[in-house]
Amino acid sequence: MRIFVDADACPVVSQTEDVARRHGVPVTLLCDTNHALRSDYSEVKVIGAGADAVDFALVNLCRAGDIVVTQDYGVAAMALGKRAYALHQDGWQYTDENIDRLLAERHMAKKARRASHRNHLKGPRKRTEAEDARFAESLERLLASIDGK
């Protein structure tokens, strides 16, 4: 098992590494050339810039039983298709039961933005320590449940 992180602008890289280190699980951070990262724990793969290049590289690398950390519903859907686990940076898990609804909601929101000519969204609000802790707890629970299988 390995944890793959869609690390472009991912706010929970350090939390992922902390939990993974405690469990002895290797981590791979994938980012594009605009977000080059360094890590003393994780393997860092810098993927050439390009639309969805990091996403497709991550999905090509992950295998059944791996964990993918991403906020991208499309990446999560492809990871689930490979029988990997997918976890959102806010700590909730993507599942076969919720991914279709999430993709449909994303599509409807995009159509609504396009119709209103509001293609630019405000950036995300500042993350809280409680959100970071919730993510770490979710990753801990997921790893414990996988270990128990």
PDB file of C-alpha atoms in Angstrom, residues 18-75:
ATOM      1  CA  ASP A  18       2.750  12.574   9.771  1.00  0.00           C
ATOM      2  CA  VAL A  19       0.071   9.867   9.752  1.00  0.00           C
ATOM      3  CA  ALA A  20       1.850   7.826   7.075  1.00  0.00           C
ATOM      4  CA  ARG A  21       5.138   7.975   8.973  1.00  0.00           C
ATOM      5  CA  ARG A  22       3.452   6.609  12.129  1.00  0.00           C
ATOM      6  CA  HIS A  23       2.030   3.710  10.094  1.00  0.00           C
ATOM      7  CA  GLY A  24       5.151   3.119   8.001  1.00  0.00           C
ATOM      8  CA  VAL A  25       3.274   3.774   4.755  1.00  0.00           C
ATOM      9  CA  PRO A  26       5.210   5.310   1.860  1.00  0.00           C
ATOM     10  CA  VAL A  27       3.889   8.529   0.326  1.00  0.00           C
ATOM     11  CA  THR A  28       4.294   9.929  -3.170  1.00  0.00           C
ATOM     12  CA  LEU A  29       3.556  13.611  -3.742  1.00  0.00           C
ATOM     13  CA  LEU A  30       2.706  14.514  -7.325  1.00  0.00           C
ATOM     14  CA  CYS A  31       2.884  18.114  -8.469  1.00  0.00           C
ATOM     15  CA  ASP A  32       3.458  20.048 -11.656  1.00  0.00           C
ATOM     16  CA  THR A  33       6.422  22.243 -12.458  1.00  0.00           C
ATOM     17  CA  ASN A  34       4.580  25.280 -11.049  1.00  0.00           C
ATOM     18  CA  HIS A  35       4.306  23.734  -7.570  1.00  0.00           C
ATOM     19  CA  ALA A  36       7.647  22.011  -7.010  1.00  0.00           C
ATOM     20  CA  LEU A  37       7.760  20.524  -3.499  1.00  0.00           C
ATOM     21  CA  ARG A  38      10.391  19.103  -1.166  1.00  0.00           C
ATOM     22  CA  SER A  39       9.950  16.480   1.478  1.00  0.00           C
ATOM     23  CA  ASP A  40      12.124  14.619   3.936  1.00  0.00           C
ATOM     24  CA  TYR A  41       9.653  11.697   4.002  1.00  0.00           C
ATOM     25  CA  SER A  42       7.791  11.466   0.711  1.00  0.00           C
ATOM     26  CA  GLU A  43       8.931  10.689  -2.785  1.00  0.00           C
ATOM     27  CA  VAL A  44       8.211  13.775  -4.885  1.00  0.00           C
ATOM     28  CA  LYS A  45       7.328  13.386  -8.547  1.00  0.00           C
ATOM     29  CA  VAL A  46       7.295  16.609 -10.540  1.00  0.00           C
ATOM     30  CA  ILE A  47       5.158  16.127 -13.623  1.00  0.00           C
ATOM     31  CA  GLY A  48       5.400  18.400 -16.636  1.00  0.00           C
ATOM     32  CA  ALA A  49       2.931  21.255 -16.705  1.00  0.00           C
ATOM     33  CA  GLY A  50      -0.186  20.664 -18.732  1.00  0.00           C
ATOM     34  CA  ALA A  51      -3.888  20.302 -18.244  1.00  0.00           C
ATOM     35  CA  ASP A  52      -4.527  17.290 -16.024  1.00  0.00           C
ATOM     36  CA  ALA A  53      -0.967  15.932 -16.406  1.00  0.00           C
ATOM     37  CA  VAL A  54      -0.589  15.389 -12.653  1.00  0.00           C
ATOM     38  CA  ASP A  55      -4.046  13.831 -12.427  1.00  0.00           C
ATOM     39  CA  PHE A  56      -3.352  11.243 -15.124  1.00  0.00           C
ATOM     40  CA  ALA A  57       0.121  10.467 -13.753  1.00  0.00           C
ATOM     41  CA  LEU A  58      -1.351   9.855 -10.294  1.00  0.00           C
ATOM     42  CA  VAL A  59      -4.067   7.563 -11.622  1.00  0.00           C
ATOM     43  CA  ASN A  60      -1.536   5.648 -13.721  1.00  0.00           C
ATOM     44  CA  LEU A  61       0.648   5.064 -10.642  1.00  0.00           C
ATOM     45  CA  CYS A  62      -1.999   4.049  -8.117  1.00  0.00           C
ATOM     46  CA  ARG A  63      -3.085   0.444  -7.679  1.00  0.00           C
ATOM     47  CA  ALA A  64      -5.873  -1.392  -5.886  1.00  0.00           C
ATOM     48  CA  GLY A  65      -5.562  -0.867  -2.143  1.00  0.00           C
ATOM     49  CA  ASP A  66      -3.577   2.373  -2.406  1.00  0.00           C
ATOM     50  CA  ILE A  67      -4.900   5.624  -0.936  1.00  0.00           C
ATOM     51  CA  VAL A  68      -5.312   8.750  -3.053  1.00  0.00           C
ATOM     52  CA  VAL A  69      -5.646  12.159  -1.373  1.00  0.00           C
ATOM     53  CA  THR A  70      -7.296  14.646  -3.735  1.00  0.00           C
ATOM     54  CA  GLN A  71      -9.936  17.329  -3.891  1.00  0.00           C
ATOM     55  CA  ASP A  72     -10.554  16.520  -7.569  1.00  0.00           C
ATOM     56  CA  TYR A  73     -13.699  14.425  -8.043  1.00  0.00           C
ATOM     57  CA  GLY A  74     -12.509  13.182 -11.430  1.00  0.00           C
ATOM     58  CA  VAL A  75      -9.239  11.886  -9.967  1.00  0.00           C
TER      59      VAL A  75
END
